[in-house]
């Protein structure tokens, strides 16, 4: 059945051009209405506000994430094309971090960086963190105010930032400052940013970098059993991370190690409470807990758009040709709701037979922290609902105006 076109967008099926302001409240509060319409009209289209082609079919997104004819690294090099003007001298610190971030690089540099970082990351054996995550979740719940609490600052945010800070070996009490730097840097990826946004992000990048360089120098003299020390010691073919690569990798792990997990925790709690009944039924065994987390990742993902550059002329889908250097948008949230890939995509069904998602990406840029994020979500959500099965919303939560990130402003609940 063809879905009606939402009144806040315009779509021309003959040219496959979409006009939709990402700051439209009706859209960012519920992007799935638009996605359902576009799946019926065309899952590949040109989004005029962004100025590039977007793909929202599950098979397309999954395929393009793995297609080596596309990549994160701008063919013209870094600094990339995200600036609001040609002059980027005010972004020197930010660009310096991006230039050595494996998220923004392609092989062979990406391969070397990821291998070094992944070895250090895996050597910590993420599963060993399960007792610590459970203890921390319980500690945070013990601190809840009676009657009502906002779960985002009281639970969803401090848990992942504490874990990643402990892993890296930086002071946990620096958590609020690390979060502030991260938020200011991540704002660079939002639609319609300003010069002020860029200058704030650059200052945060400089301060974040200076802070980490101090800790790197200390760990070189006194190595410990932490991720920063392991990154310093990690080698691949006789090569180590340079100091700039080390700082960029640590910032990436800190930013990525909490930003999406905070959003996903809030979205997951909202999704589960919306089902009614006893939430503990979704966490009766390790298998059901894992399936519930996977459905939360599919049902209301924390990141809805991931971009790639084309490296050659490619007909991505019939009638849609992209040229070298052009950007394409991969709509992860839309792909996760593709009716061609999922039975009843708008239904929350952890036991679905077609359980899959692209929320962590795919291919060589698949999220390096996915095992940690999954563990944190499994443990924190089970602990929360086991402890507080009577949890209920105190008010209808609203989403932040931050497309293509997708997370709540607040999550006030009665405990």
XYZ file of C-alpha atoms in Angstrom:
415
model
C 0.000 0.000 0.000
C 1.405 3.393 -1.010
C 2.048 5.671 1.949
C 0.789 9.261 1.792
C 3.467 11.923 1.310
C 4.061 13.710 4.629
C 3.084 17.407 4.348
C 6.538 18.668 5.404
C 8.423 17.225 2.428
C 8.251 17.355 -1.353
C 9.296 14.524 -3.636
C 9.337 14.488 -7.446
C 9.229 10.846 -8.583
C 10.255 11.758 -12.144
C 13.598 13.224 -11.010
C 13.812 11.396 -7.666
C 14.583 14.672 -5.902
C 13.572 15.134 -2.257
C 13.125 18.481 -0.520
C 13.112 18.037 3.253
C 14.697 20.274 5.884
C 16.435 18.008 8.447
C 15.546 20.624 11.095
C 11.812 20.090 10.481
C 10.513 18.966 13.921
C 7.972 16.548 12.465
C 10.865 14.824 10.690
C 13.509 14.567 13.394
C 10.915 13.599 16.005
C 9.809 10.699 13.792
C 11.993 10.108 10.724
C 10.331 6.725 10.177
C 7.237 8.327 8.651
C 9.418 9.809 5.912
C 11.378 6.582 5.531
C 8.165 4.559 5.077
C 6.987 6.945 2.368
C 10.348 6.929 0.586
C 10.547 3.127 0.657
C 7.276 3.139 -1.268
C 8.306 5.963 -3.609
C 12.059 5.429 -4.151
C 14.669 4.220 -1.677
C 17.359 5.994 -3.763
C 16.985 9.745 -4.245
C 18.748 13.107 -4.398
C 18.300 15.005 -1.110
C 18.432 18.659 -2.113
C 19.248 20.108 1.311
C 22.358 17.943 1.594
C 23.197 18.167 -2.091
C 23.924 14.500 -2.695
C 22.310 11.163 -3.499
C 21.034 9.082 -0.610
C 20.289 5.378 -0.376
C 17.912 3.847 2.153
C 17.270 0.299 0.927
C 18.818 -2.304 3.220
C 20.534 -4.200 0.421
C 21.874 -0.983 -1.153
C 23.242 0.358 2.136
C 24.769 -2.977 3.130
C 26.379 -3.324 -0.308
C 27.680 0.250 -0.541
C 29.210 0.103 2.954
C 31.360 -2.774 1.644
C 32.031 -1.415 -1.871
C 35.697 -0.365 -2.079
C 34.857 2.047 -4.910
C 33.527 4.256 -2.119
C 35.389 5.425 0.965
C 35.614 7.912 3.801
C 38.745 9.667 2.594
C 38.155 12.679 0.385
C 39.933 12.046 -2.945
C 41.265 15.611 -2.687
C 42.744 14.744 0.710
C 42.114 16.178 4.142
C 40.928 18.837 5.011
C 37.689 17.533 3.609
C 34.662 19.149 1.995
C 32.543 19.579 5.112
C 33.596 23.227 5.658
C 31.162 26.091 5.213
C 33.826 28.027 3.320
C 37.073 27.499 1.466
C 39.225 28.998 4.235
C 39.855 26.396 6.951
C 42.691 28.089 8.827
C 40.378 28.346 11.849
C 40.059 24.520 11.831
C 43.733 23.636 12.038
C 43.487 21.623 15.283
C 40.297 19.826 14.225
C 41.704 18.988 10.783
C 44.921 17.764 12.398
C 42.984 15.176 14.386
C 40.833 14.183 11.391
C 43.939 13.742 9.234
C 45.095 10.873 11.454
C 41.708 9.359 12.306
C 41.174 5.859 10.937
C 37.480 6.707 10.515
C 38.443 9.228 7.825
C 41.190 7.197 6.122
C 41.380 4.336 3.628
C 43.920 1.535 3.047
C 46.800 1.164 3.381
C 46.948 3.738 6.215
C 43.541 2.713 7.563
C 44.580 -0.952 7.615
C 47.724 -0.224 9.619
C 45.936 2.031 12.138
C 42.989 -0.308 12.605
C 45.229 -3.329 13.072
C 47.261 -1.553 15.746
C 44.237 -0.145 17.568
C 42.224 -3.351 17.259
C 45.040 -5.448 18.707
C 45.216 -3.212 21.733
C 41.449 -3.113 22.002
C 40.967 -6.848 21.693
C 43.818 -7.533 24.129
C 41.676 -5.982 26.847
C 39.155 -8.753 26.193
C 35.921 -6.821 26.230
C 34.034 -9.676 27.895
C 36.176 -9.230 30.999
C 34.514 -5.847 31.466
C 31.064 -7.376 32.072
C 31.322 -7.455 35.904
C 32.601 -3.864 35.976
C 29.779 -2.637 33.715
C 27.205 -4.420 35.898
C 28.686 -2.985 39.101
C 28.732 0.516 37.604
C 25.130 0.207 36.390
C 24.064 -0.754 39.914
C 26.058 2.119 41.430
C 24.362 4.615 39.123
C 20.890 3.207 39.880
C 21.634 3.442 43.615
C 22.222 7.180 43.148
C 18.861 7.856 41.457
C 16.710 10.485 43.109
C 13.495 9.027 44.541
C 10.356 9.243 42.420
C 11.736 10.802 39.217
C 15.045 10.888 37.331
C 16.352 11.904 33.906
C 18.038 8.715 32.732
C 20.302 10.446 30.215
C 22.604 12.331 32.645
C 21.993 9.893 35.526
C 22.576 6.606 33.697
C 22.941 6.553 29.894
C 25.779 9.083 29.754
C 28.043 8.343 32.748
C 28.182 4.581 32.169
C 29.955 4.462 28.773
C 32.171 7.498 29.421
C 33.333 5.958 32.721
C 34.108 2.621 31.078
C 36.058 4.111 28.163
C 37.927 6.499 30.484
C 38.911 3.569 32.723
C 39.969 1.532 29.691
C 42.165 4.342 28.373
C 43.573 5.105 31.792
C 42.477 8.744 32.000
C 40.832 10.168 35.149
C 37.163 9.225 35.431
C 36.493 12.578 37.092
C 37.418 14.147 33.755
C 34.243 12.534 32.333
C 32.156 15.742 32.099
C 35.029 17.575 30.394
C 35.619 14.708 27.959
C 31.894 14.736 27.141
C 31.950 18.476 26.542
C 34.918 18.256 24.169
C 33.294 15.338 22.362
C 29.929 17.073 21.923
C 31.617 20.178 20.510
C 33.655 18.133 18.021
C 30.728 15.928 16.958
C 28.704 19.088 16.192
C 30.920 19.434 13.102
C 28.973 16.597 11.472
C 25.541 18.190 11.882
C 23.549 19.698 9.032
C 23.670 23.514 8.776
C 26.498 24.232 11.187
C 27.850 27.765 11.644
C 31.252 29.438 11.865
C 30.775 29.527 15.646
C 30.249 25.742 15.638
C 33.508 25.303 13.734
C 35.525 27.582 16.022
C 34.126 25.869 19.119
C 34.967 22.454 17.673
C 38.505 23.574 16.878
C 39.061 24.816 20.432
C 37.732 21.531 21.799
C 40.026 19.580 19.471
C 43.039 21.593 20.615
C 42.213 21.206 24.315
C 41.420 17.501 23.936
C 44.677 16.927 22.070
C 46.761 18.856 24.612
C 45.185 16.884 27.465
C 45.914 13.525 25.842
C 49.479 14.419 24.859
C 50.203 15.001 28.528
C 48.899 11.552 29.416
C 50.745 9.922 26.527
C 54.012 11.432 27.752
C 53.312 10.115 31.251
C 52.463 6.602 29.982
C 55.634 6.451 27.902
C 57.608 6.868 31.146
C 55.300 4.723 33.314
C 53.307 2.212 31.239
C 50.255 0.710 32.897
C 47.605 -1.915 32.233
C 45.445 0.447 30.199
C 44.513 0.992 26.577
C 46.684 4.098 26.202
C 49.759 2.123 27.299
C 48.802 -0.737 24.987
C 48.368 1.667 22.060
C 51.815 3.090 22.747
C 53.331 -0.409 22.800
C 51.344 -1.876 19.879
C 53.370 -2.689 16.759
C 52.575 -4.000 13.290
C 55.443 -5.005 11.036
C 57.865 -3.068 13.205
C 55.728 0.083 12.983
C 54.094 1.885 15.881
C 51.500 4.611 16.044
C 52.992 8.087 15.705
C 52.065 10.518 18.481
C 49.557 12.283 16.196
C 48.002 8.930 15.250
C 47.906 7.904 18.900
C 46.116 11.105 19.938
C 43.635 10.872 17.045
C 42.925 7.211 17.847
C 42.368 7.927 21.533
C 40.000 10.802 20.723
C 38.123 8.618 18.244
C 37.766 5.840 20.845
C 36.610 8.296 23.493
C 34.112 10.017 21.201
C 32.817 6.876 19.523
C 33.029 4.955 22.795
C 30.181 6.856 24.346
C 28.351 9.176 21.918
C 26.314 6.559 20.046
C 25.914 4.350 23.139
C 24.303 7.208 25.079
C 21.790 7.799 22.270
C 21.126 4.084 21.840
C 20.563 3.553 25.565
C 17.968 6.327 25.678
C 16.294 5.165 22.481
C 16.235 1.570 23.739
C 14.638 2.453 27.084
C 12.000 4.489 25.262
C 11.340 1.639 22.803
C 11.020 -0.991 25.549
C 8.747 1.121 27.757
C 6.504 1.778 24.743
C 5.778 -1.969 24.572
C 3.995 -1.930 27.941
C 3.872 -4.851 30.336
C 6.772 -6.180 32.368
C 10.042 -5.141 30.654
C 11.886 -8.028 32.328
C 10.368 -10.390 29.753
C 12.899 -9.038 27.234
C 15.865 -10.032 29.460
C 15.071 -13.534 30.730
C 18.280 -15.164 29.462
C 21.540 -14.090 27.794
C 20.084 -15.068 24.398
C 16.903 -13.007 24.830
C 18.904 -10.070 26.189
C 21.216 -10.145 23.160
C 18.233 -10.399 20.789
C 16.519 -7.459 22.523
C 19.616 -5.289 22.128
C 19.862 -6.195 18.429
C 16.221 -5.251 17.920
C 16.789 -1.960 19.755
C 19.707 -1.258 17.409
C 17.492 -1.964 14.399
C 14.305 -0.355 15.683
C 15.670 3.071 16.683
C 19.338 3.450 15.761
C 21.527 6.276 17.131
C 23.092 7.208 13.767
C 20.908 7.661 10.710
C 23.303 8.857 8.022
C 26.862 7.877 7.165
C 28.574 9.416 4.145
C 31.028 8.060 1.587
C 32.980 9.526 -1.325
C 32.830 7.925 -4.766
C 36.273 7.063 -6.155
C 35.133 6.395 -9.725
C 32.104 6.879 -11.953
C 29.484 4.363 -10.816
C 25.861 3.701 -11.658
C 24.825 2.946 -8.100
C 21.264 2.040 -8.990
C 19.305 2.272 -12.240
C 19.376 5.891 -13.400
C 21.583 7.164 -10.546
C 25.143 7.893 -11.650
C 27.758 9.255 -9.236
C 31.082 10.756 -10.259
C 34.530 10.672 -8.612
C 34.675 12.909 -5.544
C 30.916 13.086 -5.069
C 29.372 12.269 -1.699
C 26.670 9.671 -1.153
C 24.532 9.381 1.974
C 23.815 5.943 3.400
C 20.666 6.129 5.517
C 21.200 3.533 8.230
C 17.957 4.239 10.070
C 15.958 3.971 6.857
C 17.711 0.743 5.825
C 16.850 -0.806 9.193
C 13.148 -0.210 8.396
C 13.129 -1.512 4.823
C 9.943 -3.584 4.304
C 11.800 -5.582 1.642
C 14.251 -6.757 4.329
C 12.064 -6.918 7.443
C 8.593 -8.274 8.156
C 6.610 -5.540 9.914
C 9.571 -3.148 10.155
C 7.678 -0.748 12.430
C 7.005 -3.499 14.991
C 9.375 -4.068 17.938
C 10.026 -7.814 17.757
C 13.229 -9.088 19.397
C 12.333 -12.645 18.361
C 12.106 -11.802 14.655
C 13.628 -14.345 12.287
C 15.023 -11.571 10.048
C 17.107 -9.973 12.810
C 19.902 -7.872 11.299
C 20.887 -4.203 11.138
C 23.460 -1.826 9.697
C 23.652 0.378 12.799
C 27.375 -0.359 13.283
C 28.113 -0.047 9.557
C 29.748 -2.812 7.525
C 32.959 -3.500 5.648
C 36.360 -2.181 6.686
C 34.814 0.725 8.642
C 32.567 -1.526 10.737
C 32.502 0.025 14.225
C 35.612 -1.120 16.085
C 33.793 -0.635 19.388
C 30.726 -2.711 18.481
C 31.550 -5.556 20.925
C 31.930 -3.064 23.787
C 28.746 -1.177 22.852
C 26.758 -4.415 22.681
C 28.071 -5.555 26.055
C 27.311 -2.189 27.687
C 23.777 -2.179 26.291
C 23.079 -5.785 27.282
C 24.310 -5.330 30.838
C 22.974 -1.816 31.492
C 19.472 -2.431 30.111
C 19.042 -5.787 31.885
C 20.298 -4.312 35.172
C 18.052 -1.268 34.855
C 14.858 -3.215 34.190
C 15.671 -6.016 36.652
C 16.143 -3.408 39.365
C 13.264 -1.149 38.298
C 10.612 -3.174 36.451
C 8.004 -0.564 37.405
C 9.875 2.148 35.451
C 7.550 4.387 33.427
C 7.849 7.594 31.462
C 7.234 10.799 33.408
C 6.673 12.701 30.161
C 6.783 11.996 26.452
C 10.468 12.235 25.488
C 11.500 14.392 22.566
C 14.384 13.885 20.163
C 17.220 16.378 19.705
C 17.435 18.449 16.533
C 20.677 16.741 15.505
C 20.007 14.718 12.375
C 21.889 12.632 11.341
C 22.490 11.608 14.950
C 19.249 10.461 16.546
C 18.945 10.739 20.311
C 16.686 12.129 22.999
C 16.896 15.540 24.690
C 15.778 14.117 28.039
C 14.365 10.832 29.331
C 12.442 11.608 32.522
C 11.049 8.496 34.212
C 9.235 7.608 37.424
C 11.273 5.048 39.358
